[in-house]
Each structure stands twice: as C-alpha cells, then as structure tokens.
C-alpha cells in the first residue's frame, strides 16, 4: 500500500449497473476524489445482494460495506427500496450476532447523477471507519 | 472445471489512464496469475489495430476468455464482447475492468493509490473471468415501432426519417399544435425560411405518410415494460371542435368568446380567447378550446355547430419497441427584479422581443411608447456564477444579433446596444455579427464580476456598464426597451422524463451515455434523446441529433427481435424446499411452483425473468443465484479486492 493509502479504510461498494454505476463513473469523470481503497462491484439491482456476500467481505478484511442502492429509480420496480431495506436490516442482525458493528454496513440511494452524494457518503463513511476501527 | 487461459489487456487510453496509473506495474502484477496466459499494455485498447491483435491472440493461443482494463463498460463493453465473438469466443466470457472512471480519474490526486486500486480491479475481473461461462443471449420479440415524444422540429424530423424505414411511428405532442418553439419564431438566423414555413414543410410531409400517427393534445401517462416492448398509455384531451367545420363559423366563434387569458404563444405579451389558434396557418388546422379557461358560456356553440362539448378524453394504450424523447426546452424566466425584470415596465425577454418585432410594422412601439434605444443584456440565466445554470445556452448570441439586425431593418430608427460577456457567434453565424456591426450596432462588454446594472430613474431605464472594450470606462445608455437575453433551461414539466427514469446531467437536461461516442443513447435501453431536451441547440443541431436518434432507435428494433442479456436466476432444485418467498419477491411473476422428482420446487420462467436477483437474498436455503453474478463469482471478486 502506498503512503497516502494508510489513511483510508477499505470499503466495498455494491453498485448497480443502470443507476448508481453511472453516478460513480461520473464522479471519476468530474475528478471528485474519494479514498482509493473504495472498490465497486457491479450488480443488476441492489435488492439482489445476499447477506452472505457482505459477511464474507467483513470476514476477508473489509472495514465497511456500502450499498449504493437504486432507491425509487430502480428499473426493476418500486419494491426495490423496501427489499433492499429488508436485506440490510437482516444483515445488521447477522452482523450483531457475529459481533460486527452494524454501522460498518451503510446504505444510501444513489441515483444515476448522484455523483456528489456518492462521494460525500463514502468520504464520511471512511472517516467513521477510520475513527472506530483504526483510531 | 477446465483450466482457463485468459488474455489481459491494460489500456493507457492515450494518457487518461497511464498519466495516473502505472499500467506496466498493473501488467506485472497480474501476468503471474495462474490462469493468465498473456498480459499486455496497449495505447488504445479500442483501436482497430489492438482489436485485430486481440483476435489474433485469442485464435493463436486458444484463449478461453479476455479481460480489458480500460474506460467505463458503458463505452466499450460491447466493443470487446464483439472482439471475442469475432475470434469465435462466446461473448459472455468477456469481462471488463473500469480503471479510468473508477481509478485513474477518481484518484488522479493519488497515483500510488490509483495504481493499487487498478491492480485490485483487474485481479477481480480475472477472478470473475475464471467463472465466466459461455451463454446464449435471450431473444425477445421487439415491436417495430417507435414512439416520439414531442413534435417540435426534432420530433417531426425524426418521425419522417423513421417513416422511411419499415417502422410504425407514433408522434405524441402535448400541445394542441405541432412545431414546438420554432413555430414561435418568424424570421430565423442562418436561413431565409421562417419558423412557420419550416413547420409547415415538415407537417405537409408528415401527413402524407401512412405509417405515422400524430397525436396532438396528448401526453404519455404511464410506461411499463422495457426495450423492444414499452407499453405506453396516452391521454388525449379533446379539441371540443369537430374536424369538419366552416372556417367562417369558427372565426365568429373566436370573436364571440368572452374569455381573455394571457397568450403563452406570445410569451404573455398579448391576450387570447379560450377558443383559439395561435396563427392562421397553424397545424393541425382545427382550432382548440382551452377547456381549463373556458367558462362554458355557450356563445361559441350558438354561432358554430362544429363546437362539441360532448367530446371525451381518451386513453389509448400502445406498445412500441423504442422511445425517442424530443421534448425541447423552456426559455429561462428571470427572477423578480433580475436586471429590472417584472419591476420595470421596459424590461422584456428575448423570446418576447422576437414576438414583438414579428407582430409589428412601421414603428416599434411597446406599451404605447415608441422605442428608439434598445439595450440587450446577454447571458441572463446562462453562464451564471451565482445560480445553477453554469452552461452557455449556445444559441442566444446568434439569436440576439439576428433579432437586432432584423429589428433594425424593419424599424430603421432604432439603436441597438449589446451589453455582452464575449460573443459566441460560432461558424457561419459570425457573418451576422459582421452585418450587425455594419448597421451601426454598439457592443459593450464586461466580465462576470462586472455585470451591467439596470436602474429605474423616474420613467427612464438606465443601463450602466464598465466597458472592458474601452478600458473599463463607465458607459450608460438610456434605454426605451431592455431585452434580457435569456437562455434555454430544461422543460419545467418533466413528468415524462421521470416516467422513463431518464437521467439528467449537471445542467438538468437529459443526459446521453457519452457526449462524443454515444451522443443520443441514454442509460435506459431503448430510449434515445434528440433536440434541445438534451441541452441548448439551434435548429440545425436539433435536426442532426434527431436524425441520429431516429437511426439509433430504428437499429435497436430493426430485426424485430432483440438480444437481451442472458441474465436469469437459476434455482438449485436440490437445495430448494419451496417456501414461496422467491415467488413473493419476484416483480415479474417469473417463478413457477413445479413438481420435480416427487418434490415441490421453484422453477424460473426464463422468458420473463429479468435477472434482477430480488429472489436470491430471500431464499433461506440459498438455492438461487443469478447468472454472471453468482455467489461464487462475487465472493471470488471480494477475495481479490480486499
Ligand atoms: C429566442 C430564441 C430564438 C431562436 N432562434 C433560432 C434561430 O433563429 N435559428 C435556429 O436555428 N434556432 C433558433 N432557436 C433555437 C430553436 O428554437 C431550437 O433549436 C428548437 O426549438 C429545438 O427544437 P426541439 O424540437 O428540440 O424542441 P422544441 O421546439 O422545444 O419542441 C419540443 C416539443 O415537445 C413538446 N413537448 C414537451 N413536453 C412534452 C411531453 N411531455 N409530451 C409531449 N410533448 C411534449 C412541446 O410542446 C414541443 O412541441 C431559438 C431559440 C430561442 C430561445
């Protein structure tokens, strides 16, 4: 790891091909910087994320997992928000029972032009994780 | 599983990637991976030469799959899938890594971090490629029809272009008449044809075509489905006037209508009746009753038998393969008091000024006052330093100079003073600027931090500027009329954009996938954009984009069949215990309850499954995975990313 990276937490982002990917790409296009240890995995829809993936990420050493959710813009229908909420709730419970701080999993709706909100979210998440895990 | 043989190509993208990411270091970091057969860097992965090299590499070495690390997959996923296909590899074995938008650009402030991240991203792509399987695309029937929303010049021109192909066109216009903004401009810059003549020419052509249906007074109110099969509901408000009418009766009906409301066609400079037509040659030729403002007094019915208040609103459902959005723009409305707008009688906007000079002849009069000195204040609502509209509206410099030259030739006594911030009469439009200088127009200029001021002193309106062309000297003009050169903004009513979930850019106009390489497509498959709904454009530019959007929309549906991603949920029926949770979670009714080997299990109906994966997390025994997004693939990516 480079010198500069010492100060950033490892964050795994689940982002969606149609909605949040374009926002994250545009953040790069606009050179809105965020920690380089934020990695994105693209999936079709945020309500298709399994708790086991998130737990696996923590087990392997990720400090935080961020779900860049489709929100009401989901191309697969309006139930996405509620379903993503439910899977986050369920994962929080599983995290608690595995002694993992549930705040290490965050979710926010990131629309296709929400580059600024995305960057703000991951920056503040990074700060939270550094404070709590690497003080 | 047979051992994979993967080829990895890491792109410099000119310097867009390699200026920040050490691409050679990335190459070295991955070349030793067990399943990587070859790893190369390339100046432009998308270039013809590199594509040919990739095909040779695949064929000569029997590669089983390819990874390209370059720009966003939105730009080149398809390019490289096609390369794989040309080399007789199944295209779904291709995996893309985005190391430009998500590494070199996002972390241009930290080259070491950007390189480390790129290495991880490429390794994750290789991990995914290890599991990538040969898949067959799903085939979906696509309707060979296109709905065009908005019948301005862009929509009308797109309709004509599509109708030349074997394609049904439904042109949907929310106003009672076609033509959009161009119908509102009489004389136009860079052509001798008037706006009304252009609209007439297009309409005369449209109505001769059997495969075009024009719906005026109509709006799309719901949208279901996706590319190939969008089901739209269209609400059509009646005109309340039957098509066969006696023109004299109608003229009488308009005369006797007692209602008077501000005329939006003339940007509220004048009033109109509730039964109206904006100008005599307007299309369609039947006038309309503005039912919201009609008092139902019955005066028109008495003199005109064609008036029919029994006509009912209609809802029609259509299914089309593609949607072309051409809803245009609104002129910017200045804020209260902005350069004297709404606080001074003598301040109007450029669209109003265009209407004013169109309507008058002889002497130019506004609010009973003869106009001599006209001050044009440029960039109102565009290039804002305070406010959201930081963009340039492109067309206003030309339109203003054109309006000023037209006004001067029509009303020779006027004097034109242009308070500008630098002129942008690009291309041939520069000739107009020369014309204006020749006719004696005066140009005064400032930067954004020294904008002109408008003050009202008694009944005088004074415009002042520290003119940078005369070394910052304060110059003032006593203006009889101040014309605010207002730019273009997105339509205030954006319900239709929300219906199609069209993304908007920072300027709030609809956003294309890529400004240069995919300028009329949107991230919503099957929906293209044309004209000024995408950003400020003049007519030529609107028509250019309309023609390319028409071609793009047609190319999507031309085969009558679409290839859709073969992404579907897969059920491990040995694990499935049928609890019904997946059936409940599926928004597409794609889950069937079947009996298999004496056991009740879930089965996926592949023809309706969209591969969203909503069923997977709710499955307690973890019996569901989505193709190309299985737990094995995701977890192996996580292992390499950490
Ligand atoms: C003051 C001024 C002067 C100009 N002068 C010139 C000039 O001299 N030369 C030149 O080349 N260009 C000129 N332009 C630019 C020109 O007006 C535009 O290029 C042109 O209008 C763009 O056409 P369009 O079809 O994209 O949009 P529009 O003209 O805005 O047409 C869009 C159409 O879509 C309809 N619509 C909107 N929403 C919906 C919906 N939800 N459902 C259905 N229909 C909908 C609208 O009613 C409208 O009919 C001028 C612009 C301004 C502001």
PDB file of C-alpha atoms and ligand atoms in Angstrom, chain B residues 149-155 172-175 179-182 185 187-189 218-219 326-329 350-351 354 395 399 402 488 491 496 530-533 537-540 542, ligand 1:
ATOM      1  CA  UNK B 149     -42.473  12.329 -27.604  1.00  0.00           C
ATOM      2  CA  UNK B 150     -42.627  15.966 -28.673  1.00  0.00           C
ATOM      3  CA  UNK B 151     -43.472  17.297 -32.133  1.00  0.00           C
ATOM      4  CA  UNK B 152     -41.028  20.170 -32.367  1.00  0.00           C
ATOM      5  CA  UNK B 153     -38.576  20.246 -35.272  1.00  0.00           C
ATOM      6  CA  UNK B 154     -36.569  17.445 -33.670  1.00  0.00           C
ATOM      7  CA  UNK B 155     -39.560  15.137 -33.180  1.00  0.00           C
ATOM      8  CA  UNK B 172     -47.081  12.403 -29.404  1.00  0.00           C
ATOM      9  CA  UNK B 173     -47.414  16.149 -28.811  1.00  0.00           C
ATOM     10  CA  UNK B 174     -48.800  17.574 -25.600  1.00  0.00           C
ATOM     11  CA  UNK B 175     -49.802  20.912 -27.116  1.00  0.00           C
ATOM     12  CA  UNK B 179     -43.962  22.786 -34.274  1.00  0.00           C
ATOM     13  CA  UNK B 180     -42.662  23.463 -30.788  1.00  0.00           C
ATOM     14  CA  UNK B 181     -40.698  26.649 -30.261  1.00  0.00           C
ATOM     15  CA  UNK B 182     -39.772  27.076 -33.918  1.00  0.00           C
ATOM     16  CA  UNK B 185     -40.074  32.356 -34.292  1.00  0.00           C
ATOM     17  CA  UNK B 187     -37.529  35.012 -39.115  1.00  0.00           C
ATOM     18  CA  UNK B 188     -34.650  32.713 -38.259  1.00  0.00           C
ATOM     19  CA  UNK B 189     -30.938  33.045 -38.244  1.00  0.00           C
ATOM     20  CA  UNK B 218     -51.714  14.108 -25.926  1.00  0.00           C
ATOM     21  CA  UNK B 219     -49.404  13.025 -23.152  1.00  0.00           C
ATOM     22  CA  UNK B 326     -37.751  15.211 -28.130  1.00  0.00           C
ATOM     23  CA  UNK B 327     -39.475  17.398 -25.570  1.00  0.00           C
ATOM     24  CA  UNK B 328     -37.360  20.501 -26.134  1.00  0.00           C
ATOM     25  CA  UNK B 329     -36.658  23.336 -23.735  1.00  0.00           C
ATOM     26  CA  UNK B 350     -35.564  37.828 -25.952  1.00  0.00           C
ATOM     27  CA  UNK B 351     -38.441  35.445 -26.834  1.00  0.00           C
ATOM     28  CA  UNK B 354     -38.907  38.177 -31.083  1.00  0.00           C
ATOM     29  CA  UNK B 395     -27.822  29.907 -29.456  1.00  0.00           C
ATOM     30  CA  UNK B 399     -30.442  34.825 -31.949  1.00  0.00           C
ATOM     31  CA  UNK B 402     -30.188  38.217 -35.623  1.00  0.00           C
ATOM     32  CA  UNK B 488     -32.513  27.721 -22.519  1.00  0.00           C
ATOM     33  CA  UNK B 491     -38.766  21.943 -19.532  1.00  0.00           C
ATOM     34  CA  UNK B 496     -42.415  12.362 -18.790  1.00  0.00           C
ATOM     35  CA  UNK B 530     -32.936  14.366 -29.615  1.00  0.00           C
ATOM     36  CA  UNK B 531     -33.048  18.117 -29.930  1.00  0.00           C
ATOM     37  CA  UNK B 532     -32.985  20.699 -27.175  1.00  0.00           C
ATOM     38  CA  UNK B 533     -34.228  18.362 -24.426  1.00  0.00           C
ATOM     39  CA  UNK B 537     -29.203  23.555 -29.579  1.00  0.00           C
ATOM     40  CA  UNK B 538     -30.145  25.538 -32.661  1.00  0.00           C
ATOM     41  CA  UNK B 539     -32.372  24.043 -35.343  1.00  0.00           C
ATOM     42  CA  UNK B 540     -29.575  22.527 -37.409  1.00  0.00           C
ATOM     43  CA  UNK B 542     -31.516  19.684 -33.164  1.00  0.00           C
TER      44      UNK B 542
HETATM   45  C1  LIG C   1     -35.354  33.253 -28.567  1.00  0.00           C
HETATM   46  C2  LIG C   1     -34.915  32.104 -29.410  1.00  0.00           C
HETATM   47  C3  LIG C   1     -34.668  32.268 -30.752  1.00  0.00           C
HETATM   48  C4  LIG C   1     -34.238  31.216 -31.549  1.00  0.00           C
HETATM   49  N1  LIG C   1     -33.935  31.444 -32.848  1.00  0.00           N
HETATM   50  C5  LIG C   1     -33.391  30.458 -33.592  1.00  0.00           C
HETATM   51  C6  LIG C   1     -32.972  30.715 -34.917  1.00  0.00           C
HETATM   52  O1  LIG C   1     -33.123  31.810 -35.423  1.00  0.00           O
HETATM   53  N2  LIG C   1     -32.383  29.698 -35.625  1.00  0.00           N
HETATM   54  C7  LIG C   1     -32.195  28.457 -35.091  1.00  0.00           C
HETATM   55  O2  LIG C   1     -31.638  27.580 -35.742  1.00  0.00           O
HETATM   56  N3  LIG C   1     -32.618  28.187 -33.832  1.00  0.00           N
HETATM   57  C8  LIG C   1     -33.196  29.155 -33.084  1.00  0.00           C
HETATM   58  N4  LIG C   1     -33.595  28.890 -31.781  1.00  0.00           N
HETATM   59  C9  LIG C   1     -33.465  27.519 -31.257  1.00  0.00           C
HETATM   60  C10 LIG C   1     -34.687  26.648 -31.606  1.00  0.00           C
HETATM   61  O3  LIG C   1     -35.824  27.204 -31.025  1.00  0.00           O
HETATM   62  C11 LIG C   1     -34.453  25.227 -31.106  1.00  0.00           C
HETATM   63  O4  LIG C   1     -33.315  24.697 -31.728  1.00  0.00           O
HETATM   64  C12 LIG C   1     -35.616  24.286 -31.416  1.00  0.00           C
HETATM   65  O5  LIG C   1     -36.809  24.808 -30.925  1.00  0.00           O
HETATM   66  C13 LIG C   1     -35.384  22.917 -30.808  1.00  0.00           C
HETATM   67  O6  LIG C   1     -36.378  22.040 -31.244  1.00  0.00           O
HETATM   68  P1  LIG C   1     -36.912  20.821 -30.372  1.00  0.00           P
HETATM   69  O7  LIG C   1     -37.848  20.078 -31.227  1.00  0.00           O
HETATM   70  O8  LIG C   1     -35.766  20.107 -29.791  1.00  0.00           O
HETATM   71  O9  LIG C   1     -37.659  21.494 -29.130  1.00  0.00           O
HETATM   72  P2  LIG C   1     -38.990  22.394 -29.039  1.00  0.00           P
HETATM   73  O10 LIG C   1     -39.008  23.378 -30.115  1.00  0.00           O
HETATM   74  O11 LIG C   1     -38.999  22.895 -27.640  1.00  0.00           O
HETATM   75  O12 LIG C   1     -40.163  21.363 -29.245  1.00  0.00           O
HETATM   76  C14 LIG C   1     -40.443  20.375 -28.308  1.00  0.00           C
HETATM   77  C15 LIG C   1     -41.873  19.901 -28.450  1.00  0.00           C
HETATM   78  O13 LIG C   1     -42.124  18.882 -27.488  1.00  0.00           O
HETATM   79  C16 LIG C   1     -43.389  19.115 -26.890  1.00  0.00           C
HETATM   80  N5  LIG C   1     -43.415  18.508 -25.550  1.00  0.00           N
HETATM   81  C17 LIG C   1     -42.782  18.928 -24.429  1.00  0.00           C
HETATM   82  N6  LIG C   1     -43.055  18.103 -23.406  1.00  0.00           N
HETATM   83  C18 LIG C   1     -43.858  17.132 -23.887  1.00  0.00           C
HETATM   84  C19 LIG C   1     -44.487  15.990 -23.321  1.00  0.00           C
HETATM   85  N7  LIG C   1     -44.323  15.686 -22.031  1.00  0.00           N
HETATM   86  N8  LIG C   1     -45.258  15.206 -24.100  1.00  0.00           N
HETATM   87  C20 LIG C   1     -45.443  15.508 -25.404  1.00  0.00           C
HETATM   88  N9  LIG C   1     -44.898  16.593 -25.997  1.00  0.00           N
HETATM   89  C21 LIG C   1     -44.101  17.389 -25.261  1.00  0.00           C
HETATM   90  C22 LIG C   1     -43.502  20.617 -26.851  1.00  0.00           C
HETATM   91  O14 LIG C   1     -44.838  21.031 -26.699  1.00  0.00           O
HETATM   92  C23 LIG C   1     -42.901  20.991 -28.196  1.00  0.00           C
HETATM   93  O15 LIG C   1     -43.849  20.974 -29.217  1.00  0.00           O
HETATM   94  C24 LIG C   1     -34.055  29.934 -30.970  1.00  0.00           C
HETATM   95  C25 LIG C   1     -34.326  29.748 -29.613  1.00  0.00           C
HETATM   96  C26 LIG C   1     -34.729  30.822 -28.826  1.00  0.00           C
HETATM   97  C27 LIG C   1     -34.989  30.608 -27.367  1.00  0.00           C
END
